[in-house]
CSV table of C-alpha atoms in Angstrom, one decimal:
chain,number,residue,atom,x,y,z
T,1,MET,CA,0.0,0.0,0.0
T,2,THR,CA,3.0,2.2,0.0
T,3,THR,CA,2.7,2.9,-3.8
T,4,ASP,CA,0.2,5.1,-5.4
T,5,ASN,CA,0.4,3.4,-8.8
T,6,GLU,CA,-3.1,3.5,-10.2
T,7,ASP,CA,-3.0,-0.1,-11.3
T,8,ASP,CA,-2.1,-1.2,-7.8
T,9,ILE,CA,-4.9,0.9,-6.3
T,10,ILE,CA,-7.4,-0.5,-8.7
T,11,ALA,CA,-6.3,-4.1,-7.9
T,12,THR,CA,-6.5,-3.4,-4.1
T,13,LEU,CA,-9.8,-1.6,-4.3
T,14,SER,CA,-11.3,-4.4,-6.5
T,15,ASP,CA,-10.5,-6.9,-3.8
T,16,TYR,CA,-12.0,-4.4,-1.2
T,17,VAL,CA,-15.2,-4.0,-3.1
T,18,GLU,CA,-15.5,-7.7,-3.7
T,19,GLY,CA,-14.9,-8.3,0.0
T,20,THR,CA,-11.9,-10.5,-0.6
T,21,LEU,CA,-9.3,-8.3,1.2
T,22,PRO,CA,-7.8,-9.5,4.5
T,23,ALA,CA,-9.0,-7.5,7.6
T,24,ALA,CA,-5.7,-5.8,8.2
T,25,LYS,CA,-5.5,-4.5,4.7
T,26,LYS,CA,-9.2,-3.5,4.8
T,27,THR,CA,-8.4,-1.0,7.7
T,28,GLU,CA,-5.5,0.5,5.7
T,29,VAL,CA,-7.7,0.9,2.6
T,30,GLU,CA,-10.4,2.6,4.6
T,31,ALA,CA,-7.8,5.0,6.1
T,32,LYS,CA,-6.7,5.8,2.5
T,33,LEU,CA,-10.3,6.3,1.3
T,34,ALA,CA,-10.8,8.9,4.0
T,35,THR,CA,-7.9,11.0,3.0
T,36,ASP,CA,-6.8,10.4,-0.5
T,37,ALA,CA,-8.7,11.8,-3.5
T,38,THR,CA,-7.4,9.3,-6.1
T,39,TRP,CA,-8.4,6.3,-3.9
T,40,LYS,CA,-11.8,7.9,-3.4
T,41,ARG,CA,-12.3,8.5,-7.1
T,42,ILE,CA,-11.3,4.9,-8.1
T,43,HIS,CA,-13.5,3.6,-5.3
T,44,GLY,CA,-16.4,5.5,-6.6
T,45,GLU,CA,-15.9,4.3,-10.2
T,46,LEU,CA,-15.6,0.7,-9.0
T,47,VAL,CA,-18.9,0.9,-7.0
T,48,GLU,CA,-20.6,2.3,-10.1
T,49,THR,CA,-19.2,-0.3,-12.5
T,50,THR,CA,-20.0,-3.1,-10.1
T,51,LYS,CA,-23.6,-1.9,-10.0
T,52,SER,CA,-23.9,-1.9,-13.8
T,53,HIS,CA,-21.6,-4.9,-14.3
T,54,ASP,CA,-24.2,-7.6,-13.4
T,55,GLU,CA,-26.6,-6.2,-16.0
T,56,ILE,CA,-23.8,-5.9,-18.7
T,57,SER,CA,-22.4,-9.3,-17.9
T,58,GLY,CA,-25.9,-10.8,-17.9
T,59,LEU,CA,-26.6,-9.4,-21.4
T,60,LEU,CA,-23.3,-10.7,-22.8
T,61,LYS,CA,-23.7,-14.1,-21.2
T,62,ALA,CA,-27.2,-14.5,-22.5
T,63,ARG,CA,-25.9,-14.0,-26.0
T,64,LYS,CA,-23.2,-16.7,-26.0
T,65,GLU,CA,-22.6,-17.9,-29.5
T,66,PRO,CA,-22.6,-21.6,-30.0
T,67,ALA,CA,-20.3,-23.1,-32.7
T,68,PRO,CA,-22.1,-24.0,-36.0
T,69,GLU,CA,-23.5,-27.6,-35.9
T,70,SER,CA,-21.1,-28.8,-38.5
T,71,PHE,CA,-18.0,-27.4,-36.7
T,72,THR,CA,-16.6,-30.8,-35.6
T,73,ASN,CA,-17.0,-32.4,-39.0
T,74,ASP,CA,-15.5,-29.2,-40.7
T,75,VAL,CA,-12.4,-29.1,-38.6
T,76,THR,CA,-11.8,-32.8,-38.9
T,77,ALA,CA,-12.4,-32.6,-42.7
T,78,THR,CA,-9.9,-29.7,-42.9
T,79,ILE,CA,-7.2,-31.8,-41.1
T,80,HIS,CA,-7.9,-34.7,-43.5
T,81,LYS,CA,-7.8,-32.4,-46.5
T,82,ARG,CA,-4.5,-30.6,-45.5
T,83,SER,CA,-2.7,-33.9,-44.7
T,84,ALA,CA,-4.1,-35.9,-47.6
T,85,GLY,CA,-5.6,-38.2,-45.0
T,86,LEU,CA,-2.3,-38.9,-43.3
T,87,PHE,CA,-2.7,-36.7,-40.2
T,88,PHE,CA,-4.4,-39.2,-37.9
T,89,GLY,CA,-2.4,-42.3,-37.0
T,90,ARG,CA,0.9,-42.5,-35.1
T,91,ARG,CA,4.0,-42.0,-37.3
T,92,THR,CA,7.0,-44.2,-37.0
T,93,PHE,CA,9.2,-41.7,-35.4
T,94,GLY,CA,6.4,-39.6,-33.8
T,95,ASP,CA,5.6,-36.2,-35.2
T,96,ARG,CA,8.9,-34.7,-35.1
T,97,VAL,CA,11.9,-35.7,-37.3
T,98,PRO,CA,14.5,-36.9,-34.8
T,99,PHE,CA,17.2,-34.6,-36.1
T,100,SER,CA,19.5,-35.1,-33.1
T,101,ALA,CA,19.3,-39.0,-33.4
T,102,LEU,CA,20.0,-38.7,-37.1
T,103,LEU,CA,22.9,-36.4,-36.5
T,104,VAL,CA,24.5,-38.8,-34.0
T,105,VAL,CA,24.1,-41.7,-36.5
T,106,ALA,CA,25.6,-39.6,-39.2
T,107,VAL,CA,28.6,-38.6,-37.1
T,108,ILE,CA,29.2,-42.3,-36.0
T,109,GLY,CA,29.0,-43.4,-39.7
T,110,LEU,CA,31.5,-40.8,-40.7
T,111,LEU,CA,33.9,-41.8,-37.8
T,112,VAL,CA,33.7,-45.5,-38.9
T,113,ILE,CA,34.4,-44.5,-42.6
T,114,GLY,CA,37.3,-42.2,-41.5
T,115,TYR,CA,38.8,-45.1,-39.3
T,116,ILE,CA,38.5,-47.5,-42.2
T,117,LEU,CA,40.2,-45.2,-44.6
T,118,TRP,CA,42.9,-44.3,-42.0
T,119,SER,CA,43.7,-47.9,-41.3
T,120,SER,CA,43.4,-49.1,-44.9
T,121,GLN,CA,46.7,-50.0,-46.6
T,122,THR,CA,45.1,-49.3,-50.0
T,123,GLY,CA,44.0,-45.8,-49.1
T,124,SER,CA,40.5,-46.7,-50.0
T,125,LEU,CA,37.6,-48.8,-48.8
T,126,LYS,CA,38.8,-51.7,-51.0
T,127,MET,CA,40.4,-54.6,-49.2
T,128,ASP,CA,44.1,-55.4,-49.8
T,129,LYS,CA,43.8,-58.9,-51.3
T,130,ARG,CA,47.3,-59.7,-50.4
T,131,ARG,CA,46.9,-58.7,-46.7
T,132,GLY,CA,46.9,-61.6,-44.4
T,133,GLU,CA,48.1,-64.1,-46.9
T,134,THR,CA,51.1,-66.2,-45.8
T,135,PRO,CA,53.7,-66.9,-48.4
T,136,GLY,CA,52.9,-70.6,-48.3
T,137,SER,CA,49.2,-70.2,-48.8
T,138,SER,CA,49.5,-68.6,-52.2
T,139,ILE,CA,52.5,-70.4,-53.6
T,140,GLU,CA,52.4,-74.2,-53.8
T,141,VAL,CA,55.7,-75.2,-52.4
T,142,VAL,CA,55.3,-78.8,-53.5
T,143,PRO,CA,54.1,-78.8,-57.2
T,144,LYS,CA,51.4,-81.3,-58.1
T,145,PRO,CA,52.7,-84.3,-59.7
R,1,MET,CA,-8.9,-35.5,-14.3
R,2,SER,CA,-8.0,-39.0,-15.2
R,3,GLU,CA,-10.6,-38.8,-18.0
R,4,GLU,CA,-8.7,-35.8,-19.3
R,5,ARG,CA,-5.4,-37.6,-19.0
R,6,SER,CA,-6.8,-40.5,-21.0
R,7,LEU,CA,-8.1,-38.1,-23.6
R,8,LEU,CA,-4.7,-36.5,-23.9
R,9,ARG,CA,-2.9,-39.8,-24.2
R,10,ARG,CA,-5.2,-40.8,-27.0
R,11,LEU,CA,-4.7,-37.4,-28.7
R,12,ARG,CA,-1.0,-38.0,-28.5
R,13,ASP,CA,-1.6,-41.3,-30.2
R,14,ARG,CA,-3.3,-39.4,-33.0
R,15,ASP,CA,-6.7,-40.9,-32.2
R,16,GLU,CA,-9.3,-39.2,-34.5
R,17,ARG,CA,-12.2,-40.2,-32.2
R,18,ALA,CA,-10.4,-38.5,-29.3
R,19,PHE,CA,-9.9,-35.4,-31.4
R,20,ARG,CA,-13.6,-35.3,-32.2
R,21,GLU,CA,-14.4,-35.6,-28.4
R,22,LEU,CA,-12.1,-32.8,-27.7
R,23,VAL,CA,-13.6,-30.5,-30.3
R,24,GLN,CA,-17.2,-31.5,-29.2
R,25,ALA,CA,-16.4,-30.6,-25.6
R,26,HIS,CA,-14.8,-27.3,-26.1
R,27,ARG,CA,-16.0,-26.0,-29.5
R,28,ASP,CA,-18.8,-23.7,-28.2
R,29,ARG,CA,-16.5,-21.9,-25.7
R,30,VAL,CA,-13.5,-21.6,-28.1
R,31,TYR,CA,-15.9,-20.4,-30.8
R,32,ASN,CA,-17.5,-17.8,-28.5
R,33,ILE,CA,-14.2,-16.5,-27.3
R,34,CYS,CA,-13.2,-16.1,-31.0
R,35,TYR,CA,-16.5,-14.5,-31.9
R,36,ARG,CA,-16.4,-12.0,-29.0
R,37,MET,CA,-12.8,-11.2,-29.8
R,38,LEU,CA,-13.2,-10.8,-33.5
R,39,GLY,CA,-16.8,-9.7,-33.7
R,40,ASN,CA,-17.4,-11.7,-37.0
R,41,ARG,CA,-18.9,-15.1,-37.2
R,42,SER,CA,-17.0,-16.4,-40.2
R,43,GLU,CA,-13.7,-15.1,-38.9
R,44,ALA,CA,-14.5,-16.7,-35.6
R,45,GLU,CA,-15.2,-20.0,-37.2
R,46,ASP,CA,-12.0,-20.0,-39.2
R,47,VAL,CA,-9.9,-19.0,-36.2
R,48,ALA,CA,-11.6,-21.6,-34.0
R,49,GLN,CA,-10.8,-24.3,-36.5
R,50,GLU,CA,-7.2,-23.2,-36.6
R,51,VAL,CA,-7.1,-23.3,-32.8
R,52,PHE,CA,-8.1,-26.9,-32.7
R,53,ILE,CA,-5.7,-27.8,-35.5
R,54,ALA,CA,-2.9,-26.2,-33.7
R,55,VAL,CA,-3.7,-27.8,-30.4
R,56,PHE,CA,-3.8,-31.2,-32.1
R,57,LYS,CA,-0.6,-30.6,-33.9
R,58,THR,CA,1.3,-29.4,-30.8
R,59,ILE,CA,-0.3,-31.6,-28.2
R,60,ASP,CA,3.1,-33.2,-27.4
R,61,SER,CA,4.3,-29.8,-26.2
R,62,PHE,CA,1.5,-29.5,-23.6
R,63,ARG,CA,3.4,-30.3,-20.3
R,64,GLU,CA,0.3,-30.6,-18.1
R,65,GLU,CA,1.6,-28.0,-15.8
R,66,SER,CA,-1.7,-26.1,-16.1
R,67,LYS,CA,-5.3,-27.2,-16.8
R,68,PHE,CA,-5.8,-28.3,-20.4
R,69,SER,CA,-8.7,-25.8,-20.8
R,70,THR,CA,-6.4,-22.9,-19.7
R,71,TRP,CA,-3.8,-24.0,-22.3
R,72,LEU,CA,-6.5,-24.3,-25.0
R,73,TYR,CA,-7.8,-20.8,-24.2
R,74,ARG,CA,-4.4,-19.4,-24.3
R,75,VAL,CA,-3.9,-20.8,-27.8
R,76,ALA,CA,-7.3,-19.3,-28.8
R,77,VAL,CA,-6.5,-15.9,-27.3
R,78,ASN,CA,-3.1,-15.9,-29.2
R,79,HIS,CA,-4.7,-16.9,-32.4
R,80,CYS,CA,-7.3,-14.1,-32.0
R,81,LYS,CA,-4.6,-11.5,-31.4
R,82,ASN,CA,-2.8,-12.6,-34.5
R,83,ARG,CA,-5.9,-12.5,-36.6
R,84,ILE,CA,-6.8,-9.0,-35.2
R,85,LYS,CA,-3.3,-7.8,-36.2
R,86,TYR,CA,-3.8,-9.4,-39.7
R,87,LEU,CA,-7.2,-7.8,-40.1
R,88,ALA,CA,-6.0,-4.4,-39.0
R,89,ARG,CA,-3.1,-4.6,-41.5
R,90,ARG,CA,-5.4,-5.7,-44.3
R,91,HIS,CA,-7.9,-3.0,-43.4
R,92,ASP,CA,-5.1,-0.4,-43.5
R,93,ARG,CA,-3.9,-1.7,-46.8
R,94,ASP,CA,-7.4,-1.7,-48.3
R,95,ARG,CA,-8.0,1.8,-47.0
R,96,ASP,CA,-4.7,3.0,-48.6
R,97,GLU,CA,-5.7,1.4,-51.9
R,98,LEU,CA,-9.2,3.0,-51.6
R,99,ASP,CA,-7.5,6.4,-50.8
R,100,GLU,CA,-5.3,6.0,-53.9
R,101,ASN,CA,-8.3,5.2,-56.1
R,102,SER,CA,-10.7,7.8,-54.7
R,103,GLY,CA,-8.2,10.5,-54.0
R,104,GLY,CA,-8.8,10.0,-50.2
R,105,ILE,CA,-12.5,10.9,-50.2
R,106,ASN,CA,-13.7,7.7,-48.5
R,107,GLY,CA,-10.9,6.7,-46.3
R,108,ALA,CA,-12.0,7.9,-42.8
R,109,THR,CA,-12.1,4.6,-40.9
R,110,THR,CA,-10.2,3.1,-38.0
R,111,GLY,CA,-8.4,-0.1,-37.0
R,112,MET,CA,-10.9,-2.8,-36.5
R,113,PRO,CA,-13.7,-3.6,-38.8
R,114,VAL,CA,-16.7,-2.0,-36.9
R,115,ARG,CA,-19.9,-1.4,-38.8
R,116,ALA,CA,-21.2,2.0,-39.1
R,117,PRO,CA,-23.9,2.6,-36.5
R,118,GLN,CA,-27.4,2.5,-37.8
R,119,PRO,CA,-30.2,4.9,-36.5
R,120,ASP,CA,-33.4,3.4,-35.1
R,121,ARG,CA,-31.6,0.7,-33.1
R,122,ALA,CA,-34.0,-1.1,-30.9
R,123,LEU,CA,-33.1,-2.6,-27.6
R,124,GLU,CA,-34.0,-6.2,-28.1
R,125,GLY,CA,-33.2,-9.3,-30.2
R,126,ILE,CA,-30.7,-9.0,-33.0
R,127,GLN,CA,-30.3,-5.3,-32.7
R,128,MET,CA,-29.3,-5.6,-29.0
R,129,GLU,CA,-26.8,-8.2,-30.0
R,130,GLU,CA,-25.4,-5.7,-32.5
R,131,VAL,CA,-25.1,-3.0,-29.9
R,132,LEU,CA,-23.3,-5.4,-27.6
R,133,ARG,CA,-21.0,-6.7,-30.3
R,134,GLU,CA,-20.0,-3.2,-31.3
R,135,ALA,CA,-19.5,-2.1,-27.8
R,136,VAL,CA,-17.2,-5.1,-27.1
R,137,ASN,CA,-15.5,-4.6,-30.5
R,138,SER,CA,-14.8,-1.0,-29.8
R,139,LEU,CA,-12.7,-1.9,-26.7
R,140,ASP,CA,-9.0,-2.0,-27.0
R,141,GLU,CA,-7.7,-5.5,-27.7
R,142,GLU,CA,-6.1,-5.7,-24.2
R,143,HIS,CA,-9.4,-4.7,-22.5
R,144,ARG,CA,-11.5,-6.9,-24.8
R,145,ILE,CA,-9.5,-10.0,-23.8
R,146,VAL,CA,-10.2,-9.5,-20.1
R,147,VAL,CA,-13.8,-8.7,-20.5
R,148,VAL,CA,-14.4,-11.8,-22.8
R,149,LEU,CA,-12.6,-14.1,-20.4
R,150,ARG,CA,-14.0,-12.8,-17.1
R,151,ASP,CA,-17.5,-11.4,-17.9
R,152,ILE,CA,-18.5,-13.7,-20.7
R,153,GLU,CA,-16.6,-16.9,-20.1
R,154,GLU,CA,-16.6,-16.4,-16.3
R,155,LEU,CA,-13.0,-17.6,-15.9
R,156,SER,CA,-11.2,-16.8,-12.6
R,157,ILE,CA,-8.7,-14.0,-12.3
R,158,GLU,CA,-6.0,-16.7,-11.7
R,159,GLU,CA,-6.9,-18.4,-15.0
R,160,ILE,CA,-6.9,-15.1,-16.9
R,161,CYS,CA,-3.5,-14.3,-15.6
R,162,GLU,CA,-2.2,-17.7,-16.8
R,163,ILE,CA,-3.9,-17.3,-20.2
R,164,THR,CA,-2.7,-13.7,-20.8
R,165,ASP,CA,0.6,-14.1,-19.0
R,166,LEU,CA,-0.2,-10.9,-17.0
R,167,PRO,CA,0.2,-10.2,-13.3
R,168,ASP,CA,-3.0,-10.1,-11.1
R,169,GLY,CA,-2.9,-6.3,-10.6
R,170,THR,CA,-2.8,-5.7,-14.4
R,171,VAL,CA,-5.7,-8.0,-15.1
R,172,LYS,CA,-7.8,-6.4,-12.4
R,173,SER,CA,-7.0,-2.8,-13.6
R,174,ARG,CA,-7.7,-3.7,-17.2
R,175,LEU,CA,-10.9,-5.3,-16.3
R,176,HIS,CA,-11.9,-2.2,-14.3
R,177,ARG,CA,-11.1,0.1,-17.3
R,178,ALA,CA,-12.8,-2.2,-19.7
R,179,ARG,CA,-15.9,-2.3,-17.6
R,180,LEU,CA,-15.9,1.5,-17.3
R,181,ALA,CA,-15.6,1.9,-21.1
R,182,LEU,CA,-18.3,-0.7,-21.7
R,183,ARG,CA,-20.6,0.9,-19.2
R,184,LYS,CA,-20.2,4.3,-20.9
R,185,LYS,CA,-20.9,2.8,-24.3
R,186,LEU,CA,-24.0,0.8,-23.1
R,187,GLN,CA,-25.3,3.4,-20.6
R,188,LYS,CA,-28.3,4.5,-22.7
R,189,HIS,CA,-29.4,0.9,-23.3
R,190,MET,CA,-29.3,-0.1,-19.6
R,191,THR,CA,-32.0,0.0,-17.0
R,192,SER,CA,-29.9,0.8,-14.0
């Protein structure tokens, strides 16, 4: 209550008029109302608007607009139309493309390829046919008779 | 609450029947908010449809930290704000084109599309609805939102704070100013 900001005064006085203000604050408000012109003016406005509010609110509520009868069908049809019938039904990866998972897979794949190239003796992904062959396995030491 | 949870789970599973149930349960309220915010039935229907489509598309991002209805109305209010901005821009552009074509003779209109007042307006039925519609429409957007949510939809101040992302004091002061403005506009049609 130390501030005289009009928004704060309105908020406090709204609670006062609605009777939701704690007793201690109520006494403070009443003291302000007795001495402060701004507080008095806003209180007067609030009392006036509260009087007319029920009537205005009643008029507005009585004229609630229901949605058109076909609304549910229309909105469902719009979804079907926009998605070519694919919107309903769970997607394999959910609704979002799992970019982070795809990135991890791509990085791992690149690392594997990089490692193969680095460790390859041919300098490519081709296997070195001679690698791992022992001299005896390719040359027949004892010729066939 | 558990019914709502189960509906949300089915929505996340892209269950069309759950979507229809959701629309059926909330369509009147969402449509009414849009209608009161936009003041035009066909715009309201269009925006209300977009609201449900957006909710359905983004249901996975709803963290259940607030009531589902609060989240839904927040989406509705944001869509209405965007449409009001779009309509105002379109209105300005149309007015500029009209000014260019007519040499500025017919261009004296303002922001929102409010119809010109007619004489002989009676107090009842369709004409009273027109009076109310125009009175609500003539409020600033920020005042209109709180009046629609509080005085028409009867939401609590706490819910309005959540929907509008405004502090309690601001909502109350805007509500007071909106009611003052509304009272001024409707005074001659009121009994008290």
